[in-house]
mmCIF file of C-alpha atoms in Angstrom:
data_model
loop_
_atom_site.group_PDB
_atom_site.id
_atom_site.type_symbol
_atom_site.label_atom_id
_atom_site.label_comp_id
_atom_site.label_asym_id
_atom_site.label_seq_id
_atom_site.Cartn_x
_atom_site.Cartn_y
_atom_site.Cartn_z
ATOM 1 C CA UNK A 1 69.045 -61.910 -10.600
ATOM 2 C CA UNK A 2 67.070 -64.517 -8.694
ATOM 3 C CA UNK A 3 64.135 -63.569 -6.546
ATOM 4 C CA UNK A 4 65.914 -64.629 -3.385
ATOM 5 C CA UNK A 5 68.909 -62.393 -4.147
ATOM 6 C CA UNK A 6 66.492 -59.545 -4.853
ATOM 7 C CA UNK A 7 65.034 -59.968 -1.378
ATOM 8 C CA UNK A 8 68.463 -59.671 0.198
ATOM 9 C CA UNK A 9 69.001 -56.261 -1.402
ATOM 10 C CA UNK A 10 65.832 -55.006 0.254
ATOM 11 C CA UNK A 11 66.077 -56.437 3.794
ATOM 12 C CA UNK A 12 63.453 -54.094 5.266
ATOM 13 C CA UNK A 13 60.957 -55.107 2.560
ATOM 14 C CA UNK A 14 60.148 -51.566 1.536
ATOM 15 C CA UNK A 15 58.211 -51.037 -1.687
ATOM 16 C CA UNK A 16 60.600 -49.783 -4.348
ATOM 17 C CA UNK A 17 60.370 -48.923 -8.021
ATOM 18 C CA UNK A 18 62.019 -51.345 -10.459
ATOM 19 C CA UNK A 19 65.458 -50.472 -11.907
ATOM 20 C CA UNK A 20 67.406 -51.452 -15.018
ATOM 21 C CA UNK A 21 71.174 -51.632 -14.429
ATOM 22 C CA UNK A 22 72.158 -51.820 -18.096
ATOM 23 C CA UNK A 23 70.302 -48.619 -18.889
ATOM 24 C CA UNK A 24 72.223 -46.776 -16.165
ATOM 25 C CA UNK A 25 75.492 -47.520 -17.973
ATOM 26 C CA UNK A 26 74.157 -46.152 -21.239
ATOM 27 C CA UNK A 27 72.524 -42.951 -20.047
ATOM 28 C CA UNK A 28 75.391 -41.668 -17.879
ATOM 29 C CA UNK A 29 75.950 -40.254 -14.450
ATOM 30 C CA UNK A 30 73.389 -37.441 -14.645
ATOM 31 C CA UNK A 31 70.446 -39.777 -15.156
ATOM 32 C CA UNK A 32 71.883 -42.152 -12.578
ATOM 33 C CA UNK A 33 71.077 -39.554 -9.945
ATOM 34 C CA UNK A 34 67.493 -39.254 -11.229
ATOM 35 C CA UNK A 35 67.089 -43.048 -11.300
ATOM 36 C CA UNK A 36 68.347 -43.302 -7.723
ATOM 37 C CA UNK A 37 65.675 -40.870 -6.595
ATOM 38 C CA UNK A 38 63.001 -42.953 -8.336
ATOM 39 C CA UNK A 39 64.244 -46.198 -6.756
ATOM 40 C CA UNK A 40 64.075 -44.684 -3.301
ATOM 41 C CA UNK A 41 60.755 -42.998 -3.959
ATOM 42 C CA UNK A 42 58.991 -43.981 -0.742
ATOM 43 C CA UNK A 43 61.924 -42.760 1.337
ATOM 44 C CA UNK A 44 63.213 -39.808 -0.639
ATOM 45 C CA UNK A 45 59.780 -38.245 -0.933
ATOM 46 C CA UNK A 46 59.489 -38.087 2.834
ATOM 47 C CA UNK A 47 61.680 -34.979 2.927
ATOM 48 C CA UNK A 48 59.617 -33.052 0.384
ATOM 49 C CA UNK A 49 56.028 -34.043 1.111
ATOM 50 C CA UNK A 50 53.763 -33.197 3.982
ATOM 51 C CA UNK A 51 51.901 -36.233 5.305
ATOM 52 C CA UNK A 52 48.471 -35.847 6.898
ATOM 53 C CA UNK A 53 47.670 -37.403 10.278
ATOM 54 C CA UNK A 54 46.759 -41.079 10.331
ATOM 55 C CA UNK A 55 43.022 -41.551 9.836
ATOM 56 C CA UNK A 56 41.855 -44.245 12.240
ATOM 57 C CA UNK A 57 38.535 -44.586 10.425
ATOM 58 C CA UNK A 58 40.346 -45.445 7.183
ATOM 59 C CA UNK A 59 42.458 -48.020 9.015
ATOM 60 C CA UNK A 60 39.372 -49.621 10.536
ATOM 61 C CA UNK A 61 37.516 -49.731 7.224
ATOM 62 C CA UNK A 62 40.446 -51.214 5.293
ATOM 63 C CA UNK A 63 41.678 -53.874 7.693
ATOM 64 C CA UNK A 64 41.651 -57.303 6.076
ATOM 65 C CA UNK A 65 40.506 -58.878 9.331
ATOM 66 C CA UNK A 66 39.824 -57.630 12.865
ATOM 67 C CA UNK A 67 40.012 -59.790 15.994
ATOM 68 C CA UNK A 68 39.407 -58.856 19.605
ATOM 69 C CA UNK A 69 36.737 -57.040 21.555
ATOM 70 C CA UNK A 70 35.897 -53.416 20.842
ATOM 71 C CA UNK A 71 36.270 -52.817 24.581
ATOM 72 C CA UNK A 72 39.897 -54.021 24.627
ATOM 73 C CA UNK A 73 42.130 -51.326 26.163
ATOM 74 C CA UNK A 74 44.635 -51.455 23.303
ATOM 75 C CA UNK A 75 44.144 -51.575 19.515
ATOM 76 C CA UNK A 76 47.052 -52.348 17.209
ATOM 77 C CA UNK A 77 47.380 -52.360 13.445
ATOM 78 C CA UNK A 78 49.568 -55.116 11.970
ATOM 79 C CA UNK A 79 50.888 -54.587 8.432
ATOM 80 C CA UNK A 80 52.145 -57.677 6.610
ATOM 81 C CA UNK A 81 52.739 -59.059 3.124
ATOM 82 C CA UNK A 82 52.440 -62.803 2.530
ATOM 83 C CA UNK A 83 55.555 -62.749 0.317
ATOM 84 C CA UNK A 84 57.661 -61.148 3.091
ATOM 85 C CA UNK A 85 59.986 -63.602 4.892
ATOM 86 C CA UNK A 86 60.325 -61.270 7.877
ATOM 87 C CA UNK A 87 56.531 -61.316 8.211
ATOM 88 C CA UNK A 88 56.686 -65.097 8.427
ATOM 89 C CA UNK A 89 59.319 -64.690 11.151
ATOM 90 C CA UNK A 90 57.090 -62.218 12.971
ATOM 91 C CA UNK A 91 54.150 -64.625 12.769
ATOM 92 C CA UNK A 92 56.275 -67.479 14.130
ATOM 93 C CA UNK A 93 57.564 -65.349 17.019
ATOM 94 C CA UNK A 94 54.505 -63.344 17.992
ATOM 95 C CA UNK A 95 51.446 -64.983 16.441
ATOM 96 C CA UNK A 96 50.572 -67.123 19.462
ATOM 97 C CA UNK A 97 51.287 -64.292 21.898
ATOM 98 C CA UNK A 98 48.938 -61.984 19.995
ATOM 99 C CA UNK A 99 46.227 -64.642 20.015
ATOM 100 C CA UNK A 100 46.638 -65.061 23.775
ATOM 101 C CA UNK A 101 46.294 -61.337 24.438
ATOM 102 C CA UNK A 102 43.192 -61.209 22.231
ATOM 103 C CA UNK A 103 41.669 -64.090 24.214
ATOM 104 C CA UNK A 104 42.481 -62.273 27.451
ATOM 105 C CA UNK A 105 40.636 -59.200 26.193
ATOM 106 C CA UNK A 106 43.762 -57.055 26.396
ATOM 107 C CA UNK A 107 44.181 -56.205 22.730
ATOM 108 C CA UNK A 108 42.175 -55.741 19.541
ATOM 109 C CA UNK A 109 44.099 -56.396 16.319
ATOM 110 C CA UNK A 110 43.462 -55.026 12.850
ATOM 111 C CA UNK A 111 45.410 -56.972 10.223
ATOM 112 C CA UNK A 112 46.358 -55.180 7.008
ATOM 113 C CA UNK A 113 47.621 -57.438 4.226
ATOM 114 C CA UNK A 114 49.745 -55.362 1.862
ATOM 115 C CA UNK A 115 50.810 -56.456 -1.613
ATOM 116 C CA UNK A 116 53.864 -54.500 -2.730
ATOM 117 C CA UNK A 117 55.835 -57.766 -2.958
ATOM 118 C CA UNK A 118 53.546 -59.266 -5.609
ATOM 119 C CA UNK A 119 56.461 -59.246 -8.044
ATOM 120 C CA UNK A 120 58.535 -61.498 -5.784
ATOM 121 C CA UNK A 121 56.255 -64.448 -6.564
ATOM 122 C CA UNK A 122 56.404 -66.480 -9.772
ATOM 123 C CA UNK A 123 52.747 -65.741 -10.435
ATOM 124 C CA UNK A 124 53.339 -62.015 -9.960
ATOM 125 C CA UNK A 125 50.324 -61.637 -7.678
ATOM 126 C CA UNK A 126 50.600 -64.017 -4.730
ATOM 127 C CA UNK A 127 50.491 -61.215 -2.152
ATOM 128 C CA UNK A 128 47.254 -59.879 -3.634
ATOM 129 C CA UNK A 129 45.695 -63.322 -4.002
ATOM 130 C CA UNK A 130 46.612 -64.198 -0.413
ATOM 131 C CA UNK A 131 45.092 -60.940 0.786
ATOM 132 C CA UNK A 132 41.986 -61.713 -1.249
ATOM 133 C CA UNK A 133 41.740 -65.156 0.347
ATOM 134 C CA UNK A 134 41.934 -63.635 3.825
ATOM 135 C CA UNK A 135 39.220 -61.169 2.864
ATOM 136 C CA UNK A 136 36.980 -64.016 1.721
ATOM 137 C CA UNK A 137 37.398 -65.663 5.118
ATOM 138 C CA UNK A 138 36.810 -62.366 6.914
ATOM 139 C CA UNK A 139 33.469 -61.999 5.182
ATOM 140 C CA UNK A 140 32.176 -65.504 5.838
ATOM 141 C CA UNK A 141 34.070 -67.238 8.646
ATOM 142 C CA UNK A 142 35.386 -66.758 12.161
ATOM 143 C CA UNK A 143 38.711 -65.838 13.618
ATOM 144 C CA UNK A 144 39.991 -69.409 14.001
ATOM 145 C CA UNK A 145 39.715 -69.986 10.258
ATOM 146 C CA UNK A 146 41.470 -66.664 9.687
ATOM 147 C CA UNK A 147 44.335 -67.404 12.054
ATOM 148 C CA UNK A 148 44.841 -70.892 10.638
ATOM 149 C CA UNK A 149 44.836 -69.743 7.015
ATOM 150 C CA UNK A 150 46.959 -66.690 7.864
ATOM 151 C CA UNK A 151 49.696 -68.936 9.277
ATOM 152 C CA UNK A 152 49.422 -71.433 6.424
ATOM 153 C CA UNK A 153 49.829 -68.791 3.738
ATOM 154 C CA UNK A 154 53.125 -67.674 5.230
ATOM 155 C CA UNK A 155 54.252 -71.301 5.321
ATOM 156 C CA UNK A 156 53.239 -71.900 1.694
ATOM 157 C CA UNK A 157 54.354 -68.548 0.238
ATOM 158 C CA UNK A 158 57.543 -69.876 -1.325
ATOM 159 C CA UNK A 159 55.521 -72.412 -3.294
ATOM 160 C CA UNK A 160 53.275 -69.669 -4.726
ATOM 161 C CA UNK A 161 50.051 -71.743 -4.451
ATOM 162 C CA UNK A 162 47.255 -71.252 -6.969
ATOM 163 C CA UNK A 163 43.809 -70.015 -5.960
ATOM 164 C CA UNK A 164 42.535 -73.586 -6.035
ATOM 165 C CA UNK A 165 45.340 -74.692 -3.722
ATOM 166 C CA UNK A 166 44.680 -71.773 -1.360
ATOM 167 C CA UNK A 167 41.000 -72.757 -1.300
ATOM 168 C CA UNK A 168 42.047 -76.235 -0.145
ATOM 169 C CA UNK A 169 44.221 -74.699 2.558
ATOM 170 C CA UNK A 170 41.245 -72.621 3.641
ATOM 171 C CA UNK A 171 39.048 -75.716 3.865
ATOM 172 C CA UNK A 172 41.641 -77.395 6.079
ATOM 173 C CA UNK A 173 41.810 -74.203 8.146
ATOM 174 C CA UNK A 174 38.083 -74.394 8.856
ATOM 175 C CA UNK A 175 36.692 -72.054 6.193
ATOM 176 C CA UNK A 176 33.279 -72.904 4.792
ATOM 177 C CA UNK A 177 32.187 -73.592 1.203
ATOM 178 C CA UNK A 178 31.333 -69.933 0.532
ATOM 179 C CA UNK A 179 34.851 -68.810 1.403
ATOM 180 C CA UNK A 180 36.393 -71.657 -0.537
ATOM 181 C CA UNK A 181 34.516 -70.682 -3.703
ATOM 182 C CA UNK A 182 35.337 -67.012 -3.161
ATOM 183 C CA UNK A 183 39.048 -67.897 -2.926
ATOM 184 C CA UNK A 184 39.048 -70.289 -5.887
ATOM 185 C CA UNK A 185 37.350 -67.657 -8.048
ATOM 186 C CA UNK A 186 39.636 -64.853 -6.889
ATOM 187 C CA UNK A 187 36.467 -62.915 -6.159
ATOM 188 C CA UNK A 188 37.922 -60.647 -3.460
ATOM 189 C CA UNK A 189 41.343 -59.935 -4.962
ATOM 190 C CA UNK A 190 40.516 -56.514 -6.402
ATOM 191 C CA UNK A 191 38.864 -55.432 -3.159
ATOM 192 C CA UNK A 192 41.955 -56.637 -1.305
ATOM 193 C CA UNK A 193 44.193 -54.552 -3.574
ATOM 194 C CA UNK A 194 42.123 -51.444 -2.957
ATOM 195 C CA UNK A 195 42.232 -52.008 0.797
ATOM 196 C CA UNK A 196 45.976 -52.673 0.693
ATOM 197 C CA UNK A 197 46.552 -49.344 -1.057
ATOM 198 C CA UNK A 198 44.479 -47.471 1.527
ATOM 199 C CA UNK A 199 46.223 -49.200 4.440
ATOM 200 C CA UNK A 200 49.667 -48.566 2.944
ATOM 201 C CA UNK A 201 48.849 -44.865 2.587
ATOM 202 C CA UNK A 202 47.963 -44.641 6.280
ATOM 203 C CA UNK A 203 51.175 -46.416 7.263
ATOM 204 C CA UNK A 204 53.063 -43.992 5.041
ATOM 205 C CA UNK A 205 51.389 -41.083 6.810
ATOM 206 C CA UNK A 206 52.588 -42.449 10.152
ATOM 207 C CA UNK A 207 56.213 -42.881 9.057
ATOM 208 C CA UNK A 208 56.664 -39.867 6.784
ATOM 209 C CA UNK A 209 56.745 -42.005 3.666
ATOM 210 C CA UNK A 210 58.688 -45.116 4.707
ATOM 211 C CA UNK A 211 56.667 -48.297 4.273
ATOM 212 C CA UNK A 212 57.982 -51.707 5.270
ATOM 213 C CA UNK A 213 56.647 -55.025 6.503
ATOM 214 C CA UNK A 214 56.137 -56.308 9.095
ATOM 215 C CA UNK A 215 55.094 -53.193 10.972
ATOM 216 C CA UNK A 216 52.936 -52.830 14.070
ATOM 217 C CA UNK A 217 51.313 -49.485 14.768
ATOM 218 C CA UNK A 218 49.605 -48.305 17.948
ATOM 219 C CA UNK A 219 47.938 -44.917 18.352
ATOM 220 C CA UNK A 220 49.421 -43.860 14.999
ATOM 221 C CA UNK A 221 52.922 -44.706 16.255
ATOM 222 C CA UNK A 222 55.161 -47.483 14.915
ATOM 223 C CA UNK A 223 56.111 -50.027 17.584
ATOM 224 C CA UNK A 224 59.824 -50.882 17.874
ATOM 225 C CA UNK A 225 61.446 -54.273 18.400
ATOM 226 C CA UNK A 226 58.731 -56.473 16.932
ATOM 227 C CA UNK A 227 61.253 -58.974 15.549
ATOM 228 C CA UNK A 228 63.060 -59.324 18.873
ATOM 229 C CA UNK A 229 60.656 -61.774 20.500
ATOM 230 C CA UNK A 230 57.350 -60.972 22.200
ATOM 231 C CA UNK A 231 58.526 -58.394 24.721
ATOM 232 C CA UNK A 232 57.190 -55.601 22.505
ATOM 233 C CA UNK A 233 53.637 -56.803 23.116
ATOM 234 C CA UNK A 234 53.935 -56.920 26.907
ATOM 235 C CA UNK A 235 55.568 -53.490 26.909
ATOM 236 C CA UNK A 236 52.865 -52.065 24.668
ATOM 237 C CA UNK A 237 50.057 -53.316 26.898
ATOM 238 C CA UNK A 238 51.808 -52.092 30.033
ATOM 239 C CA UNK A 239 52.782 -48.709 28.581
ATOM 240 C CA UNK A 240 50.629 -47.868 25.565
ATOM 241 C CA UNK A 241 51.642 -44.793 23.529
ATOM 242 C CA UNK A 242 49.608 -41.643 23.913
ATOM 243 C CA UNK A 243 47.212 -40.830 21.077
#
């Protein structure tokens, strides 16, 4: 099965365990049921596990990048994966609108770059390496460099660029030499993986175990309609959910 056909079987881009169709035929119907439960792990577990409340401190500490004033009346958490085509669509639809609201002081945004789609890239780790690159920029550069590189990585995801190529993209995006070296060396990738795991756990707590990208969360509540244009953002600012 090609990677593109694999994506179509998982349109919500939820993390799932791998399966082996040929083994299902050999082991019979009884184990098929067990395998199905494993495949749907993030969803099926939601009925048998109690999830703790979302910890805002954990979200703040594990955001890949934060933009906007602390005094902004609304804070949102955006969960994305660079290998997720729907995340690219979300960026194309809402990226500029989010930037505008940040500039107006109306919203503070915490970006969480997840990596459960690493296996969809030829390298097997593009999501993690992209998240690491963003973390390098977060530690050394400003928001313009972040936003530029963030958009570029979605555009270049299908080509699965190397660390060296991502470093060049970062340079063109306005990142300085320190960030470029950090990206080329893959120096922040492991930190990015750790942060992605922590962020994914908090998203899972909010949804009762269902994790998908893109997702926007406000006051521990998932925001609806984020792929239907930018109306979700205006509605959120006008009528924020209660904490």
